[in-house]
PDB file of C-alpha atoms in Angstrom:
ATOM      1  CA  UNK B   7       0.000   0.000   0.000  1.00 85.00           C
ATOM      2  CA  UNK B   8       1.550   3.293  -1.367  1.00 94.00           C
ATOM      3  CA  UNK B   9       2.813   6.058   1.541  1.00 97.00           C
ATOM      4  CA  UNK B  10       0.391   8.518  -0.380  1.00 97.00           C
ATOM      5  CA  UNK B  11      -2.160   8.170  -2.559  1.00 96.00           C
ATOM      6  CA  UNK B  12      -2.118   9.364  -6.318  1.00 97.00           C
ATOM      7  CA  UNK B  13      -4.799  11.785  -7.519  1.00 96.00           C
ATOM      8  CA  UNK B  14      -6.053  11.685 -10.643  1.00 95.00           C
ATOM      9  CA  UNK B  15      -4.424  12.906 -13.796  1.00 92.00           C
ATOM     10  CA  UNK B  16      -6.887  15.810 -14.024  1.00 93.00           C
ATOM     11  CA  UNK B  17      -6.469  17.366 -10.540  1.00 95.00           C
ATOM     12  CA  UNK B  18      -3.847  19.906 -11.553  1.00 93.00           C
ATOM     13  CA  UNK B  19      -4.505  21.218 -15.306  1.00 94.00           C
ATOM     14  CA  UNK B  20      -0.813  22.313 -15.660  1.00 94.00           C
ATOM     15  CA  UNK B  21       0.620  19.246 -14.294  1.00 94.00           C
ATOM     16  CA  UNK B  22      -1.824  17.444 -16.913  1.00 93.00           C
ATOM     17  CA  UNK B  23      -0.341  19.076 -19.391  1.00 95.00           C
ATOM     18  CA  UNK B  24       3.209  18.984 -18.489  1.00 93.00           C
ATOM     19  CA  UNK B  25       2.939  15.464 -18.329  1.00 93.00           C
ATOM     20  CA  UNK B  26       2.195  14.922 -22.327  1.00 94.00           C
ATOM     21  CA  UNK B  27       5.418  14.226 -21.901  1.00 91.00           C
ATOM     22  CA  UNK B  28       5.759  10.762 -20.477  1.00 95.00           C
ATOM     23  CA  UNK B  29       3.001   9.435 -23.027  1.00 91.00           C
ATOM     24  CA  UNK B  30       5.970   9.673 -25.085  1.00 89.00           C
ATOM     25  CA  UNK B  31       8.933   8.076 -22.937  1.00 92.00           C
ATOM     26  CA  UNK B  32       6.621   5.441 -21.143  1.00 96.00           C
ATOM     27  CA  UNK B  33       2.908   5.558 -22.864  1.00 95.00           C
ATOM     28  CA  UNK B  34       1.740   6.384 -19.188  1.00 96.00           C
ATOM     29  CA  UNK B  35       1.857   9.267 -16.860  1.00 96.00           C
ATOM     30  CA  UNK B  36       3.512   7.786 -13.582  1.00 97.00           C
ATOM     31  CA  UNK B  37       2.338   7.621 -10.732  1.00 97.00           C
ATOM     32  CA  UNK B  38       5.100   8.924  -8.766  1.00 98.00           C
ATOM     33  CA  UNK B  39       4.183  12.325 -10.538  1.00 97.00           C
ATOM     34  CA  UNK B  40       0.333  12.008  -9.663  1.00 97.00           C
ATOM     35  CA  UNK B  41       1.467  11.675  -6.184  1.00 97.00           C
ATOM     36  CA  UNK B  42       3.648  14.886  -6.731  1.00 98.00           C
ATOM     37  CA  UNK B  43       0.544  16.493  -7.017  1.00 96.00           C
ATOM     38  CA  UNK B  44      -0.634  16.422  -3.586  1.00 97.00           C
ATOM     39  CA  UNK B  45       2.243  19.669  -4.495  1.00 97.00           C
ATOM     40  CA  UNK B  46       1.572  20.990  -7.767  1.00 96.00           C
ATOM     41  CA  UNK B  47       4.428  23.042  -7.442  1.00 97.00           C
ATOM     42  CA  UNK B  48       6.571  20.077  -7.177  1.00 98.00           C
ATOM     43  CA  UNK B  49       5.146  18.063  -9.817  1.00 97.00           C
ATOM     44  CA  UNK B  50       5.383  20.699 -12.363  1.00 96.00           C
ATOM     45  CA  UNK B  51       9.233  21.592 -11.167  1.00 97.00           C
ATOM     46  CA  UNK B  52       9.434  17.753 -11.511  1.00 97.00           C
ATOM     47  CA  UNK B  53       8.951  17.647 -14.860  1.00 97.00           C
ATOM     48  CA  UNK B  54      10.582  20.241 -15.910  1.00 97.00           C
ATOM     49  CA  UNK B  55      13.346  19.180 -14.158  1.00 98.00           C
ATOM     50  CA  UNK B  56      13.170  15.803 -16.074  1.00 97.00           C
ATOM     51  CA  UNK B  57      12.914  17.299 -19.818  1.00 96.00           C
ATOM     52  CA  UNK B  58      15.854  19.162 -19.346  1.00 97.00           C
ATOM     53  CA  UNK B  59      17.410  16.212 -17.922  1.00 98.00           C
ATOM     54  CA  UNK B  60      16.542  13.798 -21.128  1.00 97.00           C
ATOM     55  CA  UNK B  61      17.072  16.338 -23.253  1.00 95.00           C
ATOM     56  CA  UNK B  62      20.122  14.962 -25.914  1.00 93.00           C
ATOM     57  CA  UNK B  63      22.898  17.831 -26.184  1.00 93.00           C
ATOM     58  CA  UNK B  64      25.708  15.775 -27.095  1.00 89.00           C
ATOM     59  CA  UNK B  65      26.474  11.835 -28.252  1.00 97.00           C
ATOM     60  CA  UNK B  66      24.521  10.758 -25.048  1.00 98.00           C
ATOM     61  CA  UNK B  67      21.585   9.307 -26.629  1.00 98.00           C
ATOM     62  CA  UNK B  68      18.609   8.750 -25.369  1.00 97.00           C
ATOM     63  CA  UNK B  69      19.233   5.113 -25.104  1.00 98.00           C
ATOM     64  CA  UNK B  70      22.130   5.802 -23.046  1.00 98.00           C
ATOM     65  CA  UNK B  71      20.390   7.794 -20.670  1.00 98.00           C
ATOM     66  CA  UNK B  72      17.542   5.164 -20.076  1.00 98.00           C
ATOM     67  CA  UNK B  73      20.309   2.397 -19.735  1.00 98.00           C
ATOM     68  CA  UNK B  74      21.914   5.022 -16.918  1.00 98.00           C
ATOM     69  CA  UNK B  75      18.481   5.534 -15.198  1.00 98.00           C
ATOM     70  CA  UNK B  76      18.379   1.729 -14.773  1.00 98.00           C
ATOM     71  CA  UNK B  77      22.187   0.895 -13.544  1.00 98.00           C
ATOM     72  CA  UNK B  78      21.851   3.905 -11.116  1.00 98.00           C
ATOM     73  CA  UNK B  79      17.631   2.716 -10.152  1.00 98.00           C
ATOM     74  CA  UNK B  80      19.646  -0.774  -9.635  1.00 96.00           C
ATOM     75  CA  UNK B  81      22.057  -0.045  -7.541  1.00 97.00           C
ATOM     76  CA  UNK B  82      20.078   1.604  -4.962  1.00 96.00           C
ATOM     77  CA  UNK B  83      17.533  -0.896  -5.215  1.00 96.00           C
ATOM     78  CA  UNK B  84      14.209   0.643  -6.570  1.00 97.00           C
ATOM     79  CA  UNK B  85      11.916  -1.681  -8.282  1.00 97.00           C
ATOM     80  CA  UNK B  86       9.660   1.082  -9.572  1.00 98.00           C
ATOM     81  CA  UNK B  87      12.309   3.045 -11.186  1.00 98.00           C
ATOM     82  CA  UNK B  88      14.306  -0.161 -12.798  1.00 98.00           C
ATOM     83  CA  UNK B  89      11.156  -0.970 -14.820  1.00 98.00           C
ATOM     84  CA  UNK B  90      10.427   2.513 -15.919  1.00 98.00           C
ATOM     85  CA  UNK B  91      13.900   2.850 -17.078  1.00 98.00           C
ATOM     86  CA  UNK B  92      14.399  -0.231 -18.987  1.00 97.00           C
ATOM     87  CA  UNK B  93      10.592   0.061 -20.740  1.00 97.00           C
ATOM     88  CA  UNK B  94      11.723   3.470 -21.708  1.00 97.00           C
ATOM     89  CA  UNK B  95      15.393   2.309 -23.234  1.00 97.00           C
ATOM     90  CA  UNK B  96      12.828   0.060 -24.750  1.00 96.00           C
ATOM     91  CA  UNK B  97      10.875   2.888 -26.045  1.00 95.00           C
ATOM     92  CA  UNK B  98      14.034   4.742 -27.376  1.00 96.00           C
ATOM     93  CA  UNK B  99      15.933   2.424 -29.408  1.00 95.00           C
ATOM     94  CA  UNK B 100      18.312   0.636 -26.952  1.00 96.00           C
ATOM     95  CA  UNK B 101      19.268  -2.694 -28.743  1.00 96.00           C
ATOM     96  CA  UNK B 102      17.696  -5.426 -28.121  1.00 95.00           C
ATOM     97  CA  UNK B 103      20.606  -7.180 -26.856  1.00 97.00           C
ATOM     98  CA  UNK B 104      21.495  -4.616 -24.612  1.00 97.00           C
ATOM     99  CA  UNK B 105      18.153  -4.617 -23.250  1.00 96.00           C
ATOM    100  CA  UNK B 106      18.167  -8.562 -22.782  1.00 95.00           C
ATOM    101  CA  UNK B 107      21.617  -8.503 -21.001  1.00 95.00           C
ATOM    102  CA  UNK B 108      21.503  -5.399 -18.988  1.00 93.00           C
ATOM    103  CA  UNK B 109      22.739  -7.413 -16.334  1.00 92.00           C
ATOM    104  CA  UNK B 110      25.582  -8.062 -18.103  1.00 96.00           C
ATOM    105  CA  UNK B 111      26.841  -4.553 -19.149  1.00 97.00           C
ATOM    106  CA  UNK B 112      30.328  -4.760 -18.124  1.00 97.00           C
ATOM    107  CA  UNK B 113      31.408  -7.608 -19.939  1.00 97.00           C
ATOM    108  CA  UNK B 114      28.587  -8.381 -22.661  1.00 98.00           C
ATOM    109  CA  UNK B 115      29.669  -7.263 -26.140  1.00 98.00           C
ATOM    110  CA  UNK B 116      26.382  -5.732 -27.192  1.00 98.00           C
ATOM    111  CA  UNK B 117      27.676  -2.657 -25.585  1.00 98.00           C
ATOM    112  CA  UNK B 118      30.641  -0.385 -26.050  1.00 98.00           C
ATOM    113  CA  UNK B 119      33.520   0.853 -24.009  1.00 98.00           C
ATOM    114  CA  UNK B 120      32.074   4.218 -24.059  1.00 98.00           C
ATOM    115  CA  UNK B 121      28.658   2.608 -23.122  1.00 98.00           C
ATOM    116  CA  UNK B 122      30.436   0.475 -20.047  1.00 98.00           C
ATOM    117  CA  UNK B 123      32.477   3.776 -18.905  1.00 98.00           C
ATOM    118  CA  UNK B 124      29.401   6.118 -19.083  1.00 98.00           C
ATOM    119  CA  UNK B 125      27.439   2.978 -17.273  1.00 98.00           C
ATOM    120  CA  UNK B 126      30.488   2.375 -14.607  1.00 98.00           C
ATOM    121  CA  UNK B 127      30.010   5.909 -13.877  1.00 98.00           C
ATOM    122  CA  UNK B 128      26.152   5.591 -13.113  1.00 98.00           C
ATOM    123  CA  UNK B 129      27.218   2.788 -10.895  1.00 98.00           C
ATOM    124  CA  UNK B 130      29.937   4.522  -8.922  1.00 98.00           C
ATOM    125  CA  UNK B 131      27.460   7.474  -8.607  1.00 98.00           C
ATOM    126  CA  UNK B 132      24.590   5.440  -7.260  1.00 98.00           C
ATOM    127  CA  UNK B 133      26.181   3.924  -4.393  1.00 97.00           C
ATOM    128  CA  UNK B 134      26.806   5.121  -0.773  1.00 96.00           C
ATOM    129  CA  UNK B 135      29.380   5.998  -0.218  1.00 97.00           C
ATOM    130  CA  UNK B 136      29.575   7.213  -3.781  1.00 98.00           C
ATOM    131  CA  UNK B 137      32.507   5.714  -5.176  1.00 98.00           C
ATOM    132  CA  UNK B 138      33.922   8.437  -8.214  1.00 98.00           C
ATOM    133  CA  UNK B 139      37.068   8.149  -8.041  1.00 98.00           C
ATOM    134  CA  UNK B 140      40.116   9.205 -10.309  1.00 98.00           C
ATOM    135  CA  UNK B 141      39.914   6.387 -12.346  1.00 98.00           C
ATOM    136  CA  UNK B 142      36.158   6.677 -13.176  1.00 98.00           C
ATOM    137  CA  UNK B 143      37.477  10.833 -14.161  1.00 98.00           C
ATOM    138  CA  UNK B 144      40.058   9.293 -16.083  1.00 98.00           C
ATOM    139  CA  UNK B 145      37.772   6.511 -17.743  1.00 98.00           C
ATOM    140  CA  UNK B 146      34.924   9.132 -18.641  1.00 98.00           C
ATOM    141  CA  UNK B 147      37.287  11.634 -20.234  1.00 98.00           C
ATOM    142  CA  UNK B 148      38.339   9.006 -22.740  1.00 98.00           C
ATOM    143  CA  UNK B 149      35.266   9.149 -24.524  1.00 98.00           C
ATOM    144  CA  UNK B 150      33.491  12.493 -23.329  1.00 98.00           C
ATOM    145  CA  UNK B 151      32.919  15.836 -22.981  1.00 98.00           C
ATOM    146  CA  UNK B 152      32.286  17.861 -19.485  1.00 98.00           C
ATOM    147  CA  UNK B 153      28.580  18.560 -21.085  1.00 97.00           C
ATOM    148  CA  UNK B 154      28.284  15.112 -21.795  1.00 98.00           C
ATOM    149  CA  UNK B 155      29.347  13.618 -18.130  1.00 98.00           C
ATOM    150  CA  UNK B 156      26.571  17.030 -17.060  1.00 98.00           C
ATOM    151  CA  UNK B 157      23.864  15.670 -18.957  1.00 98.00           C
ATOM    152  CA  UNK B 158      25.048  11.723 -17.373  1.00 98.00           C
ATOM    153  CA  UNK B 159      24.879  13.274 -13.872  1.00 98.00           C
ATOM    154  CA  UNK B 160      21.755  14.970 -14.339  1.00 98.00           C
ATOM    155  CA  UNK B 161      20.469  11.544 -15.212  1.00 98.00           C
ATOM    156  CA  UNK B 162      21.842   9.985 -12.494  1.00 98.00           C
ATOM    157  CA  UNK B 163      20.974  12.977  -9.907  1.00 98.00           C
ATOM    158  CA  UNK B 164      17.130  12.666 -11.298  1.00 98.00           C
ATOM    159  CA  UNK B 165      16.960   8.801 -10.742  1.00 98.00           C
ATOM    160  CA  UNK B 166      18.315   9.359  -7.125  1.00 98.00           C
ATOM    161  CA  UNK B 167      15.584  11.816  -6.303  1.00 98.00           C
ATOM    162  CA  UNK B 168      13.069   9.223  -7.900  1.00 98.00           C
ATOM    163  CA  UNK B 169      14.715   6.085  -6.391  1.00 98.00           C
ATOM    164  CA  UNK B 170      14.303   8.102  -2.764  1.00 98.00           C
ATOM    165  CA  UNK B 171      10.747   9.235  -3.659  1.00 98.00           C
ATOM    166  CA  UNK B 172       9.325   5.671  -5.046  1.00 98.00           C
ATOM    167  CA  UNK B 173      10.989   3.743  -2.427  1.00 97.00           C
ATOM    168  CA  UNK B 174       9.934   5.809   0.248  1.00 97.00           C
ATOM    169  CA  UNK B 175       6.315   6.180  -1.247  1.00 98.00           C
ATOM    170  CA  UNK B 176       5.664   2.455  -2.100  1.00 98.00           C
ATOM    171  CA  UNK B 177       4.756   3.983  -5.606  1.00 98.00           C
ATOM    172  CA  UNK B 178       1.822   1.651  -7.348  1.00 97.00           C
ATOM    173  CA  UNK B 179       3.734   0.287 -10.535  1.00 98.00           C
ATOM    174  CA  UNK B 180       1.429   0.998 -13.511  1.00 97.00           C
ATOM    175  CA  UNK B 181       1.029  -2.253 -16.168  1.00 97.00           C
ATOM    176  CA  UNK B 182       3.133  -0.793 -18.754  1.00 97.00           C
ATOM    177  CA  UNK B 183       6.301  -0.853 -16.561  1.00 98.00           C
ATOM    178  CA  UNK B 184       5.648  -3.838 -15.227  1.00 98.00           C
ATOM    179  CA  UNK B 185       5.431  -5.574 -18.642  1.00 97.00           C
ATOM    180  CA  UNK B 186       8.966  -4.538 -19.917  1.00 96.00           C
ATOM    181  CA  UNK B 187      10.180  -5.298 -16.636  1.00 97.00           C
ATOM    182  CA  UNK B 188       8.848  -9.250 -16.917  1.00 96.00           C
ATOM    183  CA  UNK B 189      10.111  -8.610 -20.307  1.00 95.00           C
ATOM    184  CA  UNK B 190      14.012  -7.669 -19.590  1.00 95.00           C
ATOM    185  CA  UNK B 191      14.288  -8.169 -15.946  1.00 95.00           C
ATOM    186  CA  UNK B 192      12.690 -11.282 -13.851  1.00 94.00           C
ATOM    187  CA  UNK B 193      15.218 -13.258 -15.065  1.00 91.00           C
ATOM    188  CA  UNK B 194      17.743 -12.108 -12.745  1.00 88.00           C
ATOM    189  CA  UNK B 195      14.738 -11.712  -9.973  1.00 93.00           C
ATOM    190  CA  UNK B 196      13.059  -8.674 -10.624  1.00 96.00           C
ATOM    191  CA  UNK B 197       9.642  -8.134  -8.701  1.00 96.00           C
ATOM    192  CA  UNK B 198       7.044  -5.547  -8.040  1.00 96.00           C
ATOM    193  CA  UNK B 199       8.296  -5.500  -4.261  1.00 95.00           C
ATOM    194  CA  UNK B 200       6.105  -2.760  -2.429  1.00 94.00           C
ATOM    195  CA  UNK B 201       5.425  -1.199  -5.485  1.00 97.00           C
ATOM    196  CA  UNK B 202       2.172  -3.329  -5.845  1.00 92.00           C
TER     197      UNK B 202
END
């Protein structure tokens, strides 16, 4: 049973509208942002704060920045997040071998050095204590640009707020996320936990 309740997509006109944009990246307006709404001014900063996020500046596609969501939403454990960040690499063109061995990033050759280092990064970011070291500096620079490891933070930063939020909340998972999730990720024991 969730912390606190959603309300319904139509309780907050501007949030309603703001929120066009997940039909794109998941088909779905989360729940997580309905429940935001018990604060309009939070869901709508939310947002927002999530286009500019997602938004591709450099060679960090939007692939990439799914795949990120989900090794940083893994690492900290949140069940709600890891299936709304693998449906929507789904959604934006990740491979499908990527997306059947996300498990496997660091060593599975459906993904690139760049990929791994960008991923490793996520990783080191996600976990307490945070682990960014000089070789993970070292690693990134290899293959990208200071706006590029901004725009991989950002992601990162954004899934920790959500991770916190949907953990804490006991977010309901909506079907859609839980589909790609049976889809990519019960075979290394993926579950709806509390998110049910």
């Amino acid at each position: 049973m969730p912390l606190v309740n959603p309300l319904p997509s139509n309780h907050d006109e501007e949030t309603k509208k703001l929120a066009e944009f997940f039909n794109e990246t998941l088909g779905f307006c989360p729940n997580s942002v309905l429940t935001m709404q018990h604060r309009p001014a939070i869901s709508k900063a939310f947002i927002n704060l999530n286009k500019a996020v997602m938004e591709n500046q450099g060679r960090v596609s939007s692939a990439l920045k799914r795949m990120i969501a989900w090794v940083s939403s893994n690492a900290t454990g949140c069940r709600y997040c890891q299936a709304h960040a693998i449906r929507s690499a789904e959604r934006y063109g990740a491979e499908q071998e990527q997306l059947d061995n996300i498990w496997e990033y660091k060593t599975h050759p459906a993904f690139s050095e760049a990929e791994r280092v960008a991923l490793n990064f996520a990783l080191a970011s996600s976990v307490i204590p945070n682990a960014v070291d000089d070789e993970i500096k070292t690693n990134l620079y290899k293959y990208w640009d200071e706006g590029e490891i901004v725009e991989m933070l950002g992601v990162i930063s954004l899934f920790g707020y959500l991770n916190r939020w949907n953990d804490s909340m006991g977010t309901i998972i909506e079907n859609g996320a839980v589909e790609s999730a049976q889809q990519y990720l019960v075979k290394t024991g993926w579950e709806k936990g509390k998110h049910i």
